[in-house]
Coordinates of C-alpha atoms in Angstrom, one line a residue:
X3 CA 20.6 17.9 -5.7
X4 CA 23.1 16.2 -3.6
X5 CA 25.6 15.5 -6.1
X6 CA 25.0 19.5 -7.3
X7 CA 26.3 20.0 -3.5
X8 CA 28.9 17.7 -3.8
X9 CA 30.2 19.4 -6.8
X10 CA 30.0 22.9 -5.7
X11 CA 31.8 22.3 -2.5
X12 CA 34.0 20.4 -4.2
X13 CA 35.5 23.4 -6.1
X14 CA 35.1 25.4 -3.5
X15 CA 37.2 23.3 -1.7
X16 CA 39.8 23.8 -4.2
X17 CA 39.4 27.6 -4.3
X18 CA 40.0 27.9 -1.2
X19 CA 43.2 25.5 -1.2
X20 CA 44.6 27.9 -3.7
X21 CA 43.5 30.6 -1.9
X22 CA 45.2 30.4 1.0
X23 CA 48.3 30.0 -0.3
X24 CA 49.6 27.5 2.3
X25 CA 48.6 24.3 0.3
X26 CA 50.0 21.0 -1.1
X27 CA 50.3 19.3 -3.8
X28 CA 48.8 16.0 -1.7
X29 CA 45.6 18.3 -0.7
X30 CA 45.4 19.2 -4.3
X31 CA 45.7 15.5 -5.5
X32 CA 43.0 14.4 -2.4
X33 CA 40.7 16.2 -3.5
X34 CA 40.7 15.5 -7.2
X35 CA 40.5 12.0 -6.2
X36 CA 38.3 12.1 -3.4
X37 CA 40.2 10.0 -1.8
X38 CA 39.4 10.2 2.2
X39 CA 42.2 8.2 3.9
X40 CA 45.3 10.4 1.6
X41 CA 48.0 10.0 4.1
X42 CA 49.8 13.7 3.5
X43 CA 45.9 15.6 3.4
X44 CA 45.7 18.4 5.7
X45 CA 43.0 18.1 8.2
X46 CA 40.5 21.1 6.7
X47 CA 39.7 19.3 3.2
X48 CA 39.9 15.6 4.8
X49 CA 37.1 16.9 6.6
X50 CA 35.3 18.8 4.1
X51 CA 35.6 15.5 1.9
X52 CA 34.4 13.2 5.1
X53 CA 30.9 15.8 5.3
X54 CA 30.6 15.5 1.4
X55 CA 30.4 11.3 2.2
X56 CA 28.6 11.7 5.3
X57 CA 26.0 14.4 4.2
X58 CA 24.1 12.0 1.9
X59 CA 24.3 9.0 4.0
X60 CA 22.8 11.1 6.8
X61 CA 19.7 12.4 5.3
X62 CA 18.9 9.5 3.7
X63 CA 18.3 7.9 7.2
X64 CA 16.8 11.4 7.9
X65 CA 14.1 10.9 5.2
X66 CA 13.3 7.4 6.7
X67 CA 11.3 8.9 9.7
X68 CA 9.2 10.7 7.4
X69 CA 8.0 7.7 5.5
X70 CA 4.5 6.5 5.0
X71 CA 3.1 9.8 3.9
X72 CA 0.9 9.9 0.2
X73 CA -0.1 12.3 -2.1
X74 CA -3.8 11.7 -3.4
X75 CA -5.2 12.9 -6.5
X76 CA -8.4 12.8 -8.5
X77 CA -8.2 11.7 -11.8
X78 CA -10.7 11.4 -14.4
X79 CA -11.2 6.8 -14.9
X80 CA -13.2 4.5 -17.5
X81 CA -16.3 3.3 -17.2
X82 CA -16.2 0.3 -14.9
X83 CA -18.6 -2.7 -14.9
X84 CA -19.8 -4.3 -11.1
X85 CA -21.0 -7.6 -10.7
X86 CA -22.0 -10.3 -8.3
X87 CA -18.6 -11.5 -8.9
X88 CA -15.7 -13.4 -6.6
X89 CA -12.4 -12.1 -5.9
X90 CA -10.2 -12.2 -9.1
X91 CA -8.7 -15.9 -9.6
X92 CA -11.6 -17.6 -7.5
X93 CA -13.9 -17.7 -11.0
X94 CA -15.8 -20.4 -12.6
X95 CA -14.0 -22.7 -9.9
X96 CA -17.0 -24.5 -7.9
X97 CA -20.4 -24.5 -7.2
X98 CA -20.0 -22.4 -4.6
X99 CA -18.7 -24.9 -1.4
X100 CA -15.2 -23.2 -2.5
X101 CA -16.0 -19.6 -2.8
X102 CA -17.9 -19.5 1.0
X103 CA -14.6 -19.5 2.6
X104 CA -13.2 -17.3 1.0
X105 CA -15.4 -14.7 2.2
X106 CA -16.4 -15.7 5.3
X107 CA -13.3 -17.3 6.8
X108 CA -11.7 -13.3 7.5
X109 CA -14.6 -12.5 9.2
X110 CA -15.2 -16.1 11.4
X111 CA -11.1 -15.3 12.2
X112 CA -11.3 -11.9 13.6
X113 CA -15.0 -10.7 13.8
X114 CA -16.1 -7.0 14.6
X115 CA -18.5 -4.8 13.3
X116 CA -18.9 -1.8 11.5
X117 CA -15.9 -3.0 9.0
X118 CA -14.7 -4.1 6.1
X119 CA -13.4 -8.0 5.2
X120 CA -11.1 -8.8 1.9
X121 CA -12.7 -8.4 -1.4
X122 CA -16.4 -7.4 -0.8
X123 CA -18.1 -8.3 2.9
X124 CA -19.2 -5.7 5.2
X125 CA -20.0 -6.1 8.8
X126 CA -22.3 -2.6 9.5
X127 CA -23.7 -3.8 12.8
X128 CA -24.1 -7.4 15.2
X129 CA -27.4 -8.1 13.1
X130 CA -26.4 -7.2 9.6
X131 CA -23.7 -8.1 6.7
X132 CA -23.5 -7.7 3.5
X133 CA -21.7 -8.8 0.7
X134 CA -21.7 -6.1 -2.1
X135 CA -21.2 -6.7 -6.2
X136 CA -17.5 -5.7 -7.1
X137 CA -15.6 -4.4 -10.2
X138 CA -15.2 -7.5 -12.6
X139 CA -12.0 -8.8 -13.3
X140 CA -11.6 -7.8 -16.7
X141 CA -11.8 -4.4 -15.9
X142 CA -9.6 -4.7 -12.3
X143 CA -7.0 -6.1 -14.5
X144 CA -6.7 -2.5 -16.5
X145 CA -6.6 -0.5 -13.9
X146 CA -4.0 -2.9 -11.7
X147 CA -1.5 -2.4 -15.0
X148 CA -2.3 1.6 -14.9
X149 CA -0.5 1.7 -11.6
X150 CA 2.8 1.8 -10.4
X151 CA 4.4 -0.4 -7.9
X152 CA 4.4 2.7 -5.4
X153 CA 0.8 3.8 -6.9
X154 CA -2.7 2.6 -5.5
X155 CA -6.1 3.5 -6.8
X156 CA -9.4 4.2 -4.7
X157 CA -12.7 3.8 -6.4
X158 CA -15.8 4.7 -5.4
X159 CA -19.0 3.8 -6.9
X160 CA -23.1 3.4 -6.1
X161 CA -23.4 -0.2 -5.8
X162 CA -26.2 -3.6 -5.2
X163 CA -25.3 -5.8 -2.3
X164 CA -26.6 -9.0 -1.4
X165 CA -27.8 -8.4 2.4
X166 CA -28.6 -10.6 4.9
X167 CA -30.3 -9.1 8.5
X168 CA -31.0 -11.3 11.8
X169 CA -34.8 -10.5 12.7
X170 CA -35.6 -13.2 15.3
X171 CA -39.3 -14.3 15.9
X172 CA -41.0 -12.2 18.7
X173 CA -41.2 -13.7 22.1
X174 CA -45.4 -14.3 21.2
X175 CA -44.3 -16.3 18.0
X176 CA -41.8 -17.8 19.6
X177 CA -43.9 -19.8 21.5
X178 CA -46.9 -20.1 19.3
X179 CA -47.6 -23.4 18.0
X180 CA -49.9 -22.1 14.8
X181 CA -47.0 -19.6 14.0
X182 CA -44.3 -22.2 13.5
X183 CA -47.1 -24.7 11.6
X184 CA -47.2 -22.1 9.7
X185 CA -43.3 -21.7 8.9
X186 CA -43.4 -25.2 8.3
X187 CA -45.7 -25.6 6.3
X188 CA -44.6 -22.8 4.2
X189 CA -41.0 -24.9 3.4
X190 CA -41.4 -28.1 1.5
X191 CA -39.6 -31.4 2.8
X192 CA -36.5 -30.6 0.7
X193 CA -35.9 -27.3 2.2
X194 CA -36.4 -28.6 5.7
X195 CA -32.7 -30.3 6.6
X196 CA -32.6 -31.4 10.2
X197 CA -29.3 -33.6 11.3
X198 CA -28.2 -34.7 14.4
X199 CA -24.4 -34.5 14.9
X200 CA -22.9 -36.0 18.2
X201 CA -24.7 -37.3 20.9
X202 CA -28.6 -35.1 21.9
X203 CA -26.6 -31.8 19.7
X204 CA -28.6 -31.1 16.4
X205 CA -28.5 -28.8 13.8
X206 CA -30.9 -27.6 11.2
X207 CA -31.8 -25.3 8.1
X208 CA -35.1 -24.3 7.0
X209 CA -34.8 -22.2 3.8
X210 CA -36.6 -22.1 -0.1
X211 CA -40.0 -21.3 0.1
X212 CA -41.8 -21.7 -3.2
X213 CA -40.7 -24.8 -4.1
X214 CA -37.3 -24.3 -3.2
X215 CA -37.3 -20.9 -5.1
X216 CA -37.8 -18.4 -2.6
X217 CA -34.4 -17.7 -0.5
X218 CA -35.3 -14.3 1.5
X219 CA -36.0 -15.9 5.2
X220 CA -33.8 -18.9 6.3
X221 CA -34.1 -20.2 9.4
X222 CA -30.8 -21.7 11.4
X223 CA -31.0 -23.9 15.0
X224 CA -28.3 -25.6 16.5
X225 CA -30.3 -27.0 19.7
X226 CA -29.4 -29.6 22.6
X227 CA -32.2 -32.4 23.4
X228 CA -30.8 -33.4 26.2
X229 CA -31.2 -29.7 27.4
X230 CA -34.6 -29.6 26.8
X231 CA -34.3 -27.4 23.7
X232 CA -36.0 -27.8 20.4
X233 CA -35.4 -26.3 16.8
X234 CA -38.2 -23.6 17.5
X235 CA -36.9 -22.7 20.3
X236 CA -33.2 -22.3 19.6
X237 CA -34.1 -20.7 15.9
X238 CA -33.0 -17.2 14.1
X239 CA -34.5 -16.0 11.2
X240 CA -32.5 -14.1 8.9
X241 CA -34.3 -11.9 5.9
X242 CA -32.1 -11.7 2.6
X243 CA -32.5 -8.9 0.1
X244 CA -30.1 -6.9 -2.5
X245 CA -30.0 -3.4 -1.3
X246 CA -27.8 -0.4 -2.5
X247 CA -25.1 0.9 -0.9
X248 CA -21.7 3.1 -1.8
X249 CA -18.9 0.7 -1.7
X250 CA -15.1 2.0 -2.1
X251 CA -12.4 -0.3 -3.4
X252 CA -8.3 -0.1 -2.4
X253 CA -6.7 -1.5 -5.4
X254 CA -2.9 -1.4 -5.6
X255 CA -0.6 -3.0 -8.8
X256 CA -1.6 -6.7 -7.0
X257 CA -4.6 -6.6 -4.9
X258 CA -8.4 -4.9 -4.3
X259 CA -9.8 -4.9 -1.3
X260 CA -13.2 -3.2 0.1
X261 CA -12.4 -0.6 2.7
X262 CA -15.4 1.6 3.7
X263 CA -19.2 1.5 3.0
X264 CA -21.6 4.3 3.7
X265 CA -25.4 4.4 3.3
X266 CA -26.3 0.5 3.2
X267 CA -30.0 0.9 2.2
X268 CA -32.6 0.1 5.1
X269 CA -35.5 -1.8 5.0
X270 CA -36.6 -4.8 2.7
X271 CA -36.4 -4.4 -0.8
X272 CA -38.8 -4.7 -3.6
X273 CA -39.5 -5.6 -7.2
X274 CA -37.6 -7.3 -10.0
X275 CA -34.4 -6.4 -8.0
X276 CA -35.4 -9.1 -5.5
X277 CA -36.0 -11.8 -8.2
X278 CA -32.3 -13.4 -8.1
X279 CA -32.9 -14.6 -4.3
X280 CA -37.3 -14.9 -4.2
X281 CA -37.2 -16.8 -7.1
X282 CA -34.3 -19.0 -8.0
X283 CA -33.4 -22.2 -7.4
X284 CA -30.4 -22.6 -5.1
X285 CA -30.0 -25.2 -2.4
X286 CA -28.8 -23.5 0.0
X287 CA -29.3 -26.7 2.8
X288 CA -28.3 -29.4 0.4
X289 CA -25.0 -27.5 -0.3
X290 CA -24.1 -26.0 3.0
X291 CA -25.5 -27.8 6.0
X292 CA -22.0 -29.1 7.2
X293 CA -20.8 -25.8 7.1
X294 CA -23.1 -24.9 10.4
X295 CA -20.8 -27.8 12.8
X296 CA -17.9 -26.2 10.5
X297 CA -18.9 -22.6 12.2
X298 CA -20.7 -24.1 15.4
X299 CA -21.7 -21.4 17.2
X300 CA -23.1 -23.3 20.3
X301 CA -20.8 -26.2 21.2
X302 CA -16.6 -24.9 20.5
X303 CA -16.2 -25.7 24.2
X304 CA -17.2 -29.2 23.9
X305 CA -15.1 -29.7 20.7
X306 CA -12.2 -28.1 22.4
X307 CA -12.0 -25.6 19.5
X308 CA -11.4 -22.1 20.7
X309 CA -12.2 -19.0 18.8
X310 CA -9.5 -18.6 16.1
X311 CA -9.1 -14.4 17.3
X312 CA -8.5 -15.6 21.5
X313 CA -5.6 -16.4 23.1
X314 CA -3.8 -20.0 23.9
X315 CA -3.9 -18.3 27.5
X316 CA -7.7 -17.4 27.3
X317 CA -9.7 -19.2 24.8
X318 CA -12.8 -18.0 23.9
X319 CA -15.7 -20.5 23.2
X320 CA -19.3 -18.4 22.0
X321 CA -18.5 -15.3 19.8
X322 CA -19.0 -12.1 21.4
X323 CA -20.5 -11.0 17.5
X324 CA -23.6 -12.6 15.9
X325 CA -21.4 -14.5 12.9
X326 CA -24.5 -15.8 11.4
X327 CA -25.8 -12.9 8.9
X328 CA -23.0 -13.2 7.1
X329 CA -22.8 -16.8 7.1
X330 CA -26.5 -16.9 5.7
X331 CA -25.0 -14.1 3.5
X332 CA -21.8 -16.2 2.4
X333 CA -24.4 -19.4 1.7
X334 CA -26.3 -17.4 -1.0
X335 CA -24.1 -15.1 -2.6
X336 CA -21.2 -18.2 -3.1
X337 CA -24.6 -20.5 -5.1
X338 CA -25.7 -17.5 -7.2
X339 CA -22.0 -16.1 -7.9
X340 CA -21.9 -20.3 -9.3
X341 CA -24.9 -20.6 -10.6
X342 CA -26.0 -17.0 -11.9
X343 CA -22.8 -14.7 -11.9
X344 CA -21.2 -12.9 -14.7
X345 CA -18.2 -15.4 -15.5
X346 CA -21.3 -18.2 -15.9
X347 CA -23.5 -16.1 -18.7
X348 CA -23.9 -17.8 -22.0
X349 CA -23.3 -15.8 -24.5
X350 CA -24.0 -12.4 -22.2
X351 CA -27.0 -13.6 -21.5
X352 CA -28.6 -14.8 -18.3
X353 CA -32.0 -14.9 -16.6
X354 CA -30.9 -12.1 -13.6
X355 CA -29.2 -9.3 -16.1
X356 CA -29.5 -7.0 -12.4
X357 CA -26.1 -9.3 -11.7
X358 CA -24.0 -7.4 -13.7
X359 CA -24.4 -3.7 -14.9
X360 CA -21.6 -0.8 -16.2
X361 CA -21.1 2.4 -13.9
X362 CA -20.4 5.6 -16.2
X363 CA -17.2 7.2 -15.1
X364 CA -18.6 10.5 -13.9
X365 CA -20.5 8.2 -11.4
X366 CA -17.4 7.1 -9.9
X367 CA -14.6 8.8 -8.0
X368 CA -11.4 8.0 -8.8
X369 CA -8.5 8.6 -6.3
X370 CA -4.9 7.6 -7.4
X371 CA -1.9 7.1 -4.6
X372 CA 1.2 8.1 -5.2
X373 CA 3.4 7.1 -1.4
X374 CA 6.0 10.1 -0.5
X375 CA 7.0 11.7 2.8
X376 CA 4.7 13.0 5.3
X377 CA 4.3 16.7 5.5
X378 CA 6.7 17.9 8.1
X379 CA 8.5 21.1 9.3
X380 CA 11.4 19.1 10.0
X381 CA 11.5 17.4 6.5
X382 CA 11.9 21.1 5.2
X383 CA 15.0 21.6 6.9
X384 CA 15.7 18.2 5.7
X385 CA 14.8 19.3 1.9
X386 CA 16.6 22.7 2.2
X387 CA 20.2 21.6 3.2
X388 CA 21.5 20.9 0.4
X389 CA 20.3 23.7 -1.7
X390 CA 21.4 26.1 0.8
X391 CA 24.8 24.0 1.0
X392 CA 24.9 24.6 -2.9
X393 CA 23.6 28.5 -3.1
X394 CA 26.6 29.2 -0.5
X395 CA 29.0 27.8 -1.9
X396 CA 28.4 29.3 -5.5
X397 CA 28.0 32.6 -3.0
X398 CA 31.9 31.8 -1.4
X399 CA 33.0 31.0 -4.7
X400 CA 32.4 34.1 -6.1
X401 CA 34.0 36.1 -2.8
X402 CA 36.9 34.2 -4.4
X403 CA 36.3 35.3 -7.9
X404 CA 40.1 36.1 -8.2
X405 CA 41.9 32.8 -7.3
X406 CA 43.2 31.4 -10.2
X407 CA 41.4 28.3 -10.5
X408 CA 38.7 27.4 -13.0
X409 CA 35.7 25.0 -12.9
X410 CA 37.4 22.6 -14.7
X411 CA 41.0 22.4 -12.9
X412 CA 42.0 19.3 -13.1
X413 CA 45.0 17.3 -13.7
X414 CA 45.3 18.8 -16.8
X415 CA 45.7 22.4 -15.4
X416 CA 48.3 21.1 -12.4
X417 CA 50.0 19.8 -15.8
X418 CA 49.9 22.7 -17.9
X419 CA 51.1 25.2 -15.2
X420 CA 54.0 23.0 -14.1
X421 CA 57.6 24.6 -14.4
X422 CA 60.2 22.6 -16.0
X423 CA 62.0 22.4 -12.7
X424 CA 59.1 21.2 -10.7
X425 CA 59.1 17.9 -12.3
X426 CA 62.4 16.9 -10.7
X427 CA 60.9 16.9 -7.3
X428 CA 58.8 14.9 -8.5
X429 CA 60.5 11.9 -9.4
X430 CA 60.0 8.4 -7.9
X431 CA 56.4 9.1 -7.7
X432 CA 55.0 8.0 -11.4
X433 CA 54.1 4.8 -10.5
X434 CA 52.7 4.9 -6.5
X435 CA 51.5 8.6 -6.6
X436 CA 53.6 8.7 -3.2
X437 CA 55.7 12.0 -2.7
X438 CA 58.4 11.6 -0.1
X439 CA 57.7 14.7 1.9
X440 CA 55.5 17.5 1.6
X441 CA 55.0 19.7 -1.2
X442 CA 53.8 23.6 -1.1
X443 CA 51.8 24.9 -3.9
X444 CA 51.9 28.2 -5.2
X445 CA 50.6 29.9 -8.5
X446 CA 52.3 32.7 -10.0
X447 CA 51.0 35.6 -12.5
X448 CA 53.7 35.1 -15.2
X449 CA 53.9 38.6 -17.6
X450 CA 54.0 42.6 -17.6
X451 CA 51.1 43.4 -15.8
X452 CA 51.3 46.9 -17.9
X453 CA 51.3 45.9 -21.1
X454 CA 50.6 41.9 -21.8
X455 CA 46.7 41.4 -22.3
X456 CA 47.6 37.5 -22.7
X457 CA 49.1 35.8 -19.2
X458 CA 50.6 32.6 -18.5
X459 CA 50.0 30.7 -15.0
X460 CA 52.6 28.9 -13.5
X461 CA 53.0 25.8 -11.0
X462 CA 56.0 26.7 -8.5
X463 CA 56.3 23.7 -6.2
X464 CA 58.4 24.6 -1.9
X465 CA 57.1 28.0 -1.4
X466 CA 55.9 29.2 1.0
X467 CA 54.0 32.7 0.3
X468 CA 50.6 32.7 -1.0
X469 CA 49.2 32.9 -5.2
X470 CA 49.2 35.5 -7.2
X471 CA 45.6 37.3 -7.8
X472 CA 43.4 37.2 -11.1
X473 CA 43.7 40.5 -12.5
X474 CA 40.5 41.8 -13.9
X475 CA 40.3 42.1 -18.3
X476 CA 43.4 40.0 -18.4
X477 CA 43.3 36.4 -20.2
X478 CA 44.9 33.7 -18.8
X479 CA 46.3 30.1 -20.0

């Protein structure tokens, strides 16, 4: 549109040179050239050229302060198949010490609640997390190359998660000896991992009932002898189950990320859904136990190790957020995404099929991104100069109908309608373009206005009155 403008006032700008019968032969040659700094240009097209520069350049940085707006559609998607899967590139590469960082460590950094962390963790409240099964990789890679670079995708789907809830012991069991006999005795030696770290500070890890099998309630202590405390007394108990939930996905031609959950099922679940974490053999205390001093939750302070979200100024010690739900979380999901998830079936095969399931695309939404301006009433005014620009000067151009100037003049037509003696006042300027001294223009109807239906325009270069008029049914050349 802007170079439509630039052309239309362009020729308008020549019309009206011609017009007014008081132009030059440098204005004429100016503004064929568009050249800004012509030495011998009057002042009204210099400046008419200087807008036609400026205009563009202007609401260009106009249409900056409208930036960051989108325009979202709905679009009709595959099928998509959702696993218990890592982020894409973080496959098949461990046994799960590598992939617990990379879901946890966003959330240990900055921890709040009711939000979302990188690929797949979700913080709902100060007791809960949960890390939810994601679109595989093959099929994230299809819809990453369906986008543009200024394109992202939201997809939103019905999926399991892998949940982890902090549900203490009452006060009563607490301090009951039976009741903690009887959590003992329900965890065989190898699923009992007690260590003591520096000095009277301790931690421990009581998980995998069932002979190591059963990972739904994990107990975690860090507790100070000299302090009097004990592993009973210092203990949380965290309850694991896969639940559903409706997870949404922001993926862009690089990246996915989870940005928003709604309804996390409530409760504990049930039935052959459950069978991946109550009976499966993961190690969660062999694998992880370092990682509690890694995360320590009781004693920063004493290792000088602030909180990695506080301030040089004000370093903060104890998290103001429980972080251990979704490090209980991180510990399970990273051993069966190893062990059990998708990228690890043989042949497509594997003893928890509930890992890895397809999602018909009517059960998804699909919402494509395309980035544009914000909706503004001042980006209208924005969007409607130059069309306005355009419409008037086709509007002033026709006003002037009967100048006799063309579309297309050019050098061509200053050539054509030159008189033979024009081109001695001319001379000395075929090589610079420089004329000594100013140069009037005039164009002059040439022919019996009575009788010849055929008229010739001519060039006539020093005077002083204004151009002859088109004359209506007459044919020039």
């Amino acid at each position: 549109m802007a170079l439509c403008t630039q052309r239309q006032v362009g020729k308008l700008n020549l019309l009206y040179e011609a017009h007014c019968g008081a132009s030059t032969l440098q204005n004429f040659d100016a503004i064929l050239r568009n050249d800004y700094f012509a030495a011998d240009m009057s002042w009204r097209p210099r400046f008419i050229l200087w807008i036609l520069l400026l205009l563009p350049l202007v609401l260009g940085a106009a249409y900056k302060k409208f930036s960051g707006g989108s325009t979202d559609l709905v679009i009709h998607g595959p099928d998509v198949a959702f696993g218990t899967t890592a982020a894409p590139g973080y496959q098949l590469i461990g046994n799960g010490l590598s992939l617990l960082p990379t879901v946890y460590l966003p959330f240990w950094m900055k921890p709040a609640t009711n939000r979302t962390y990188g690929f797949n963790l979700y913080i709902p409240n100060d007791s809960t997390a949960a890390i939810l099964d994601a679109p595989l990789p093959t099929n994230l890679t299809s819809l990453h190359t369906s986008l543009l670079n200024d394109q992202s995708m939201t997809i939103t789907a019905k999926v399991n998660a892998t949940v982890t809830e902090n549900i203490d012991p009452s006060g009563s069991e607490r301090n009951n000896v039976n009741y903690w006999q009887s959590v003992q005795d329900s965890y065989p030696t190898g699923g009992r991992m007690e260590l003591t770290d520096v000095g009277a500070l301790n931690s421990g890890i009581w998980g995998g009932r069932e002979s190591l099998k059963d990972w739904s309630v994990i107990y975690l202590s860090r507790w100070n002898t000299g302090e009097n405390q004990t592993f009973q007394s210092q203990a949380e108990r965290f309850i694991t189950t896969r639940r559903t939930c409706i997870g949404t996905w922001n993926i862009t031609r690089n990246n996915a990320s989870l940005i928003h959950v709604l309804g996390l099922e409530s409760g504990v679940g049930d039935g052959e859904s459950q069978t991946v974490i109550r009976n499966n053999i993961l190690t969660i205390g062999t694998m992880f136990f370092q990682f509690m001093g890694e995360y320590d939750w009781t004693n920063r302070q004493g290792w000088n190790q602030p909180l990695p979200d506080s301030s040089p100024t004000d370093p903060k010690f104890i998290p103001t957020i429980n972080t251990r739900p979704a490090l209980v979380a991180a510990m399970l999901w990273s051993r069966i995404v190893s062990l059990d998830g998708p990228e690890r079936w043989t042949n497509g095969h594997s003893p928890f099929p509930e890992l890895a399931y397809r999602i018909q695309s009517q059960d998804i939404r699909f919402v494509k991104s395309s980035r544009t301006l914000r909706r503004s009433s001042g980006l209208m005014v924005l969007l409607l100069i130059n069309p306005i620009l355009t419409v008037a000067a086709v509007l002033m151009k026709a006003l002037l109908y009967g100048t006799p100037l063309s579309d297309d003049f050019g050098l061509i037509s200053l050539l054509a309608a030159v008189r033979e003696n024009v081109v001695a006042k001319l001379r000395g300027a075929s090589l610079s373009g420089k004329l000594r001294q100013e140069m009037k223009l005039r164009f002059m109807d040439r022919g019996d206005q009575d009788r010849d239906r055929w008229r010739r325009l001519e060039l006539e270069v020093g005077e002083e009155e204004k151009g002859d008029l088109l004359i209506s049914g007459k044919c020039y050349g």
